[in-house]
Amino acid sequence: MSADFSPSCVLVTGGAGFIGSNFVHTVLAEQADLTVINLDNLTYAGNLSNLASLKGDRRHVFVRGDVADADLVASLLTEHRPQALVHFAAESHVDRSIHGPDDFLRTNVQGTFNLLECARAHAQQLAPGGFRYLQVSTDEVYGSLEPDAPPFTEQHRYEPNSPYSATKAAADHLARAWHHTYGLPVLTTNCSNNYGPYHFPEKLIPLVIHRALLGQALPIYGDGQQVRDWLYVQDHCRAVWRVLQAGVPGETYNIGGWNEKTNLDVVRTLCAALDEMSPRADGQSYAQQITFVADRPGHDRRYAIDARKIERELGWRPQETFESGIRKTVRWFLDHPDWVRDVTSGAYRQWVSQQYGAESV
Ligand code: NAD
Ligand code: TYD
């Protein structure tokens, strides 16, 4: 078996967001000789406070900028000569993509195109096999599963249904084509729903924790019977690193936690954890705050990942169960009220008012 690919410098995009910042923390903690160049333009979803504990660490270089800026990306590649580019940056929220898809086209499609072009020119300057590009994608590109259908394998057809998943699918197709046509060493990962520290409270799990503690309604779209397959974020980060090290260029790897849950079950589990770890003053359960609201247009019914390929070929498997991951997540949010306060000011309140009604802010 050949030795693992082991870069000393990696350009990470979107490393101030939820998964990207967890990835930066995880790899810097585990790879002593690694330098990370972190390119992020700090949209509403990117927060430098996610990276505060890295202040003064010379192995982390933060650059504020746009992945669609060709001059900037080319100059970063020339200056730092990374051996890998791990592309997390994206507009990532389905509900926002329904209200305004333009930014999704720009960042997810145009931005990925730009990175691929810059990476192609850069790889030509390095020895063969000296560079890898990793495209971080989602299970949502596969579309919606029937209740009894087997989970998505890597062979599943792309059938994106939301503006978000359509732009991620377009980006994945570009990455595939850059491998097939130009020989760029591209690896693609398609992961299920993540949760954990630094999760922006517009997504279901952090939104529910945040609103529960404020005594607000916990909005469940439609009948709450939609199914998602949940993975603790650090498990995802380790899987991405494993694919970068040992994946075969041109291949796709599905990443998931074998944790299919209905939304209603997820919210009830969160309420039970909060009841135990931070009980309501009146002694009642947080579950009393659950409220059913209008469904998301075009809401995908079920996602589920078959993660056997990455386990079989690369030896990765999740370390957290859903129960242990949820408890760690609730604990993290209870311990970081300042982080929550910082990220839920200004633009966040505007979004909540638009999505859930002015009275819910
Ligand atoms: P996020 O929205 O929390 O973070 C995205 C980050 O990208 C932010 O820091 C933002 O500032 C940055 N960004 C956005 N546009 C940019 C631009 N034009 N230039 C530079 N930076 C820009 O997203 P996330 O949940 O951390 O997701 C990261 C990646 O993982 C995305 O590609 C997403 O599709 C994928 N993914 C997410 C999940 C999930 O459950 N969250 C699951 C599977 C795959
Ligand atoms: P979300 O966290 O937005 O992730 P995704 O849409 O990418 O799967 O939503 C997870 C599920 O929770 C999804 O089925 C929509 C549902 N949901 C609600 O029921 N209420 C909410 O307020 C939010 C944000 C999501």
Coordinates of C-alpha atoms and ligand atoms in Angstrom, one line a residue:
M1 CA 0.0 0.0 0.0
S2 CA 1.4 3.4 -0.9
A3 CA 2.2 6.0 1.9
D4 CA -0.5 8.5 2.8
F5 CA -0.5 11.9 1.1
S6 CA 0.7 14.2 3.8
P7 CA 0.6 17.9 3.0
S8 CA 2.6 20.5 5.0
C9 CA 0.4 23.4 3.8
V10 CA -3.3 23.4 3.0
L11 CA -5.5 26.1 1.6
V12 CA -8.9 25.8 3.3
T13 CA -11.8 27.9 2.0
G14 CA -14.7 28.7 4.3
G15 CA -12.7 28.0 7.4
A16 CA -14.5 30.6 9.5
G17 CA -17.9 28.8 9.0
F18 CA -19.3 25.9 11.0
I19 CA -17.6 22.9 9.5
G20 CA -14.6 24.8 8.1
S21 CA -13.7 26.1 11.5
N22 CA -14.1 22.7 13.2
F23 CA -11.9 21.3 10.4
V24 CA -9.2 23.9 11.0
H25 CA -9.2 23.2 14.8
T26 CA -9.2 19.5 14.3
V27 CA -6.4 19.2 11.8
L28 CA -4.1 21.8 13.6
A29 CA -4.6 19.8 16.8
E30 CA -3.7 16.5 15.2
Q31 CA -1.0 17.6 12.6
A32 CA 1.8 19.3 14.4
D33 CA 3.7 20.4 11.2
L34 CA 0.7 21.6 9.2
T35 CA 0.1 25.2 8.1
V36 CA -3.5 26.2 7.2
I37 CA -4.2 29.2 4.9
N38 CA -7.8 30.0 5.7
L39 CA -9.6 32.0 3.0
D40 CA -13.1 33.2 4.0
N41 CA -14.9 36.4 3.2
L42 CA -16.9 36.4 6.5
T43 CA -20.5 36.4 5.3
Y44 CA -23.2 36.3 8.0
A45 CA -22.2 32.6 8.5
G46 CA -18.5 33.2 9.0
N47 CA -17.3 34.3 12.4
L48 CA -13.7 35.0 13.4
S49 CA -14.7 34.2 17.0
N50 CA -14.9 30.6 15.8
L51 CA -11.1 30.8 15.4
A52 CA -10.3 32.9 18.5
S53 CA -8.3 30.2 20.2
L54 CA -5.9 30.1 17.3
K55 CA -4.8 33.7 17.8
G56 CA -1.0 33.8 17.9
D57 CA -0.6 30.3 16.3
R58 CA 1.7 30.8 13.3
R59 CA 0.4 27.7 11.6
H60 CA -2.9 29.4 10.9
V61 CA -3.0 32.3 8.4
F62 CA -6.4 33.9 8.0
V63 CA -7.1 35.8 4.8
R64 CA -10.4 37.6 4.3
G65 CA -11.5 37.3 0.7
D66 CA -13.8 35.8 -1.9
V67 CA -13.3 32.4 -3.4
A68 CA -14.5 33.9 -6.7
D69 CA -11.6 36.4 -6.8
A70 CA -9.2 34.9 -9.3
D71 CA -6.3 37.3 -8.6
L72 CA -6.5 36.7 -4.8
V73 CA -6.7 32.9 -5.1
A74 CA -3.8 32.8 -7.6
S75 CA -1.6 35.0 -5.4
L76 CA -2.3 32.9 -2.3
L77 CA -1.3 29.7 -4.2
T78 CA 1.9 31.3 -5.5
E79 CA 2.9 32.8 -2.2
H80 CA 2.2 29.8 0.1
R81 CA 2.5 26.9 -2.4
P82 CA 0.0 24.6 -0.6
Q83 CA -0.1 20.9 -1.6
A84 CA -3.9 20.7 -1.1
L85 CA -7.0 22.8 -1.4
V86 CA -10.0 21.8 0.7
H87 CA -13.1 23.7 -0.4
F88 CA -15.8 24.2 2.3
A89 CA -16.8 27.8 1.4
A90 CA -20.4 27.9 0.3
E91 CA -23.8 29.5 0.8
S92 CA -25.2 26.6 2.8
H93 CA -28.8 27.3 4.1
V94 CA -31.7 25.8 2.1
D95 CA -34.2 28.3 3.3
R96 CA -32.1 31.3 2.3
S97 CA -31.6 29.7 -1.1
I98 CA -35.3 29.7 -1.6
H99 CA -35.6 33.4 -0.7
G100 CA -32.6 34.5 -2.7
P101 CA -30.7 32.0 -4.9
D102 CA -28.3 34.6 -6.5
D103 CA -25.5 34.4 -3.9
F104 CA -25.7 30.6 -4.2
L105 CA -24.9 30.7 -7.9
R106 CA -22.1 33.2 -7.4
T107 CA -20.3 31.5 -4.5
N108 CA -21.1 27.8 -5.0
V109 CA -20.8 27.7 -8.8
Q110 CA -18.7 30.6 -9.9
G111 CA -16.5 30.4 -6.8
T112 CA -15.9 26.7 -7.3
F113 CA -15.1 27.3 -11.0
N114 CA -12.5 29.9 -10.0
L115 CA -10.9 27.6 -7.5
L116 CA -10.7 24.8 -9.9
E117 CA -9.1 27.0 -12.6
C118 CA -6.5 28.4 -10.1
A119 CA -5.8 24.9 -8.7
R120 CA -5.2 23.6 -12.2
A121 CA -2.6 26.3 -13.0
H122 CA -1.0 25.8 -9.6
A123 CA -0.8 21.9 -9.8
Q124 CA 1.1 22.3 -13.1
Q125 CA 3.9 24.1 -11.2
L126 CA 4.2 21.2 -8.8
A127 CA 5.6 17.7 -9.3
P128 CA 3.0 15.1 -10.5
G129 CA 1.1 13.8 -7.5
G130 CA 2.2 16.8 -5.5
F131 CA -1.3 18.4 -5.2
R132 CA -4.8 17.5 -4.3
Y133 CA -8.1 19.4 -4.5
L134 CA -11.0 18.2 -2.2
Q135 CA -14.5 19.2 -3.0
V136 CA -16.7 19.2 0.2
S137 CA -20.3 18.4 -0.8
T138 CA -23.5 17.2 0.6
D139 CA -26.0 14.3 0.4
E140 CA -28.6 16.8 -0.7
V141 CA -27.4 16.6 -4.3
Y142 CA -28.9 13.1 -4.5
G143 CA -32.4 14.4 -3.9
S144 CA -35.1 12.9 -1.7
L145 CA -35.4 9.2 -0.7
E146 CA -38.6 7.2 -0.4
P147 CA -39.2 5.9 3.2
D148 CA -38.1 2.3 2.4
A149 CA -35.4 3.0 -0.2
P150 CA -31.8 2.1 0.5
P151 CA -29.5 4.9 1.6
F152 CA -27.5 6.9 -1.0
T153 CA -24.4 5.2 -2.4
E154 CA -21.8 7.0 -4.5
Q155 CA -23.6 5.6 -7.6
H156 CA -26.9 7.3 -6.8
R157 CA -28.1 9.7 -9.5
Y158 CA -27.8 13.4 -8.8
E159 CA -31.3 14.8 -8.4
P160 CA -31.0 18.1 -6.5
N161 CA -34.3 19.7 -5.6
S162 CA -33.5 23.1 -3.9
P163 CA -31.5 26.0 -5.2
Y164 CA -28.8 25.2 -2.6
S165 CA -28.5 21.5 -3.7
A166 CA -28.6 22.4 -7.4
T167 CA -25.7 24.8 -7.0
K168 CA -23.7 22.2 -5.0
A169 CA -24.5 19.6 -7.7
A170 CA -23.3 22.0 -10.4
A171 CA -20.0 22.6 -8.4
D172 CA -19.5 18.8 -8.0
H173 CA -20.0 18.3 -11.7
L174 CA -17.4 21.0 -12.4
A175 CA -14.9 19.3 -10.1
R176 CA -15.6 16.0 -11.7
A177 CA -15.0 17.5 -15.2
W178 CA -11.7 19.2 -14.1
H179 CA -10.4 15.8 -13.1
H180 CA -11.7 14.0 -16.2
T181 CA -10.6 16.6 -18.7
Y182 CA -7.6 18.3 -17.2
G183 CA -6.3 15.5 -14.9
L184 CA -6.7 17.7 -11.7
P185 CA -6.4 15.3 -8.7
V186 CA -9.9 15.9 -7.4
L187 CA -11.5 14.1 -4.5
T188 CA -15.2 14.6 -3.6
T189 CA -17.0 14.0 -0.4
N190 CA -20.8 13.9 0.1
C191 CA -21.8 14.2 3.7
S192 CA -25.0 14.0 5.6
N193 CA -26.3 16.7 8.0
N194 CA -23.7 17.9 10.6
Y195 CA -24.2 19.3 14.1
G196 CA -21.9 20.4 16.9
P197 CA -19.9 23.4 18.2
Y198 CA -20.0 26.7 16.2
H199 CA -23.2 25.6 14.3
F200 CA -24.9 28.8 13.2
P201 CA -28.3 29.1 14.8
E202 CA -30.3 29.3 11.6
K203 CA -30.0 25.5 11.2
L204 CA -32.4 23.1 13.0
I205 CA -30.3 21.9 16.0
P206 CA -28.6 25.1 17.1
L207 CA -31.8 27.1 16.3
V208 CA -33.8 24.8 18.7
I209 CA -31.2 25.0 21.5
H210 CA -31.0 28.7 21.2
R211 CA -34.8 29.4 21.1
A212 CA -35.5 26.8 23.8
L213 CA -33.3 28.6 26.2
L214 CA -34.9 32.0 25.3
G215 CA -38.4 30.5 26.0
Q216 CA -39.4 30.9 22.3
A217 CA -41.4 28.6 20.0
L218 CA -39.5 25.7 18.5
P219 CA -40.7 25.8 14.8
I220 CA -41.2 22.4 13.1
Y221 CA -41.9 22.6 9.4
G222 CA -44.9 20.6 8.2
D223 CA -45.5 17.3 10.0
G224 CA -41.9 17.0 11.3
Q225 CA -41.6 13.5 9.8
Q226 CA -38.8 14.5 7.4
V227 CA -35.7 12.3 8.0
R228 CA -32.1 13.5 8.1
D229 CA -29.0 11.4 8.8
W230 CA -27.0 13.2 11.5
L231 CA -23.2 13.2 12.0
Y232 CA -21.2 15.0 14.7
V233 CA -19.1 17.6 12.9
Q234 CA -15.7 16.4 14.2
D235 CA -16.4 13.0 12.7
H236 CA -17.0 14.7 9.3
C237 CA -13.7 16.7 9.7
R238 CA -11.7 13.5 10.4
A239 CA -13.3 11.9 7.4
V240 CA -12.4 14.8 5.1
W241 CA -8.8 14.6 6.3
R242 CA -8.8 10.8 5.8
V243 CA -10.0 11.2 2.2
L244 CA -7.4 13.9 1.5
Q245 CA -4.7 11.6 2.8
A246 CA -5.7 8.3 1.3
G247 CA -8.6 8.7 -1.2
V248 CA -8.1 7.9 -4.8
P249 CA -8.2 11.0 -7.1
G250 CA -11.4 11.0 -9.2
E251 CA -13.3 9.1 -6.6
T252 CA -16.3 10.2 -4.5
Y253 CA -16.8 9.2 -0.8
N254 CA -20.1 9.3 1.0
I255 CA -19.8 10.3 4.7
G256 CA -22.6 9.6 7.2
G257 CA -23.3 8.6 10.7
W258 CA -26.0 5.9 10.2
N259 CA -28.3 8.1 12.3
E260 CA -31.5 8.6 10.5
K261 CA -34.0 10.6 12.7
T262 CA -37.2 12.5 12.0
N263 CA -37.0 16.2 12.7
L264 CA -39.6 15.7 15.5
D265 CA -37.4 13.0 17.1
V266 CA -34.4 15.3 16.9
V267 CA -36.2 18.2 18.6
R268 CA -37.6 15.9 21.3
T269 CA -34.1 14.5 22.0
L270 CA -32.8 18.1 22.3
C271 CA -35.6 19.1 24.7
A272 CA -34.9 16.0 26.8
A273 CA -31.2 16.8 27.0
L274 CA -32.0 20.5 27.9
D275 CA -34.5 19.4 30.5
E276 CA -31.7 17.5 32.2
M277 CA -28.8 19.8 31.7
S278 CA -30.5 23.2 32.0
P279 CA -34.1 22.7 33.4
R280 CA -36.7 25.4 32.8
A281 CA -37.4 27.5 35.9
D282 CA -41.1 26.4 35.9
G283 CA -40.1 22.7 35.9
Q284 CA -42.0 22.1 32.7
S285 CA -40.4 20.4 29.6
Y286 CA -38.9 22.4 26.8
A287 CA -41.0 20.1 24.5
Q288 CA -44.0 22.4 25.4
Q289 CA -42.4 25.0 23.2
I290 CA -42.7 22.8 20.0
T291 CA -44.8 24.5 17.4
F292 CA -45.8 23.2 13.9
V293 CA -45.4 25.9 11.2
A294 CA -45.8 26.0 7.4
D295 CA -43.7 23.6 5.5
R296 CA -40.6 24.5 3.5
P297 CA -41.4 24.7 -0.3
G298 CA -40.1 21.6 -2.0
H299 CA -39.0 20.1 1.3
D300 CA -37.0 16.9 0.7
R301 CA -38.6 14.1 2.7
R302 CA -35.6 11.9 3.5
Y303 CA -31.8 11.8 3.2
A304 CA -29.7 8.8 4.3
I305 CA -26.1 7.9 3.5
D306 CA -24.5 4.5 2.9
A307 CA -21.0 5.1 4.3
R308 CA -19.7 1.6 3.7
K309 CA -17.2 2.7 1.0
I310 CA -15.2 5.1 3.1
E311 CA -15.2 2.6 6.0
R312 CA -14.1 -0.3 3.7
E313 CA -11.5 1.5 1.6
L314 CA -10.2 4.2 4.0
G315 CA -10.9 2.7 7.5
W316 CA -13.0 5.7 8.6
R317 CA -16.0 5.4 10.9
P318 CA -17.8 7.8 13.2
Q319 CA -16.6 8.0 16.8
E320 CA -19.7 9.7 18.2
T321 CA -23.2 8.2 18.5
F322 CA -26.2 10.5 18.1
E323 CA -26.8 10.5 21.8
S324 CA -23.2 11.3 22.8
G325 CA -22.9 14.0 20.0
I326 CA -26.1 15.7 21.0
R327 CA -25.0 15.9 24.7
K328 CA -21.7 17.4 23.7
T329 CA -23.4 19.9 21.4
V330 CA -26.0 21.0 24.1
R331 CA -23.1 21.3 26.6
W332 CA -21.1 23.4 24.2
F333 CA -24.0 25.8 23.6
L334 CA -24.7 26.1 27.3
D335 CA -21.0 26.9 27.9
H336 CA -20.7 29.5 25.2
P337 CA -23.5 32.1 25.7
D338 CA -21.1 34.8 24.5
W339 CA -20.5 33.2 21.1
V340 CA -24.3 32.7 20.7
R341 CA -24.9 36.3 21.6
D342 CA -22.3 37.6 19.2
V343 CA -23.6 35.7 16.2
T344 CA -27.3 36.3 16.8
S345 CA -27.2 40.1 16.6
G346 CA -28.0 42.3 13.6
A347 CA -28.4 40.4 10.4
Y348 CA -29.5 37.3 12.3
R349 CA -32.5 39.0 13.8
Q350 CA -33.5 40.3 10.4
W351 CA -33.4 36.7 9.0
V352 CA -35.5 35.3 11.9
S353 CA -38.1 38.0 11.4
Q354 CA -38.3 37.3 7.7
Q355 CA -38.5 33.5 8.1
Y356 CA -40.6 33.0 11.2
G357 CA -42.4 36.4 11.6
A358 CA -41.5 39.6 13.4
E359 CA -43.0 38.5 16.7
S360 CA -40.6 35.5 16.9
V361 CA -37.4 37.6 17.2
Ligands
NAD1 P1 -21.5 27.7 6.7 O1 -22.6 28.4 6.0 O2 -21.5 27.6 8.2 O3 -20.1 28.3 6.4 C1 -19.7 28.7 5.1 C2 -18.5 29.6 5.2 O4 -18.1 30.0 3.9 C3 -18.6 30.9 6.0 O5 -17.5 31.1 6.9 C4 -18.7 32.0 4.9 O6 -18.2 33.2 5.4 C5 -17.8 31.4 3.9 N1 -18.1 31.9 2.5 C6 -19.3 32.0 1.9 N2 -19.2 32.6 0.7 C7 -17.9 32.8 0.5 C8 -17.1 33.3 -0.5 N3 -17.7 33.8 -1.7 N4 -15.8 33.4 -0.4 C9 -15.2 33.0 0.7 N5 -15.8 32.5 1.8 C10 -17.2 32.4 1.7 O7 -21.5 26.3 6.0 P2 -21.1 24.8 6.7 O8 -22.3 24.3 7.2 O9 -19.9 25.0 7.5 O10 -20.8 24.0 5.3 C11 -19.5 24.0 4.8 C12 -19.5 23.1 3.5 O11 -19.9 21.8 3.9 C13 -20.4 23.6 2.5 O12 -19.8 23.4 1.2 C14 -21.6 22.7 2.6 O13 -22.3 22.6 1.3 C15 -21.0 21.4 3.0 N6 -21.8 20.5 3.8 C16 -22.5 21.0 4.9 C17 -23.3 20.2 5.7 C18 -24.0 20.7 6.9 O14 -24.8 19.9 7.5 N7 -23.8 21.9 7.4 C19 -23.4 18.8 5.3 C20 -22.7 18.4 4.2 C21 -21.9 19.2 3.5
TYD2 P1 -31.6 22.4 8.2 O1 -30.9 22.4 9.5 O2 -31.9 23.7 7.6 O3 -30.7 21.5 7.2 P2 -31.1 20.9 5.8 O4 -32.3 21.6 5.2 O5 -29.9 21.2 5.0 O6 -31.3 19.4 6.0 O7 -32.9 21.6 8.4 C1 -32.9 20.2 8.9 C2 -34.4 19.7 8.8 O8 -35.1 20.5 9.8 C3 -35.0 20.0 7.5 O9 -35.9 18.9 7.2 C4 -35.9 21.3 7.8 C5 -36.2 21.2 9.2 N1 -36.4 22.5 9.9 C6 -37.5 22.7 10.7 O10 -38.4 21.8 10.8 N2 -37.6 23.9 11.3 C7 -36.7 24.9 11.2 O11 -36.9 26.0 11.8 C8 -35.5 24.6 10.5 C9 -34.4 25.6 10.3 C10 -35.4 23.4 9.8

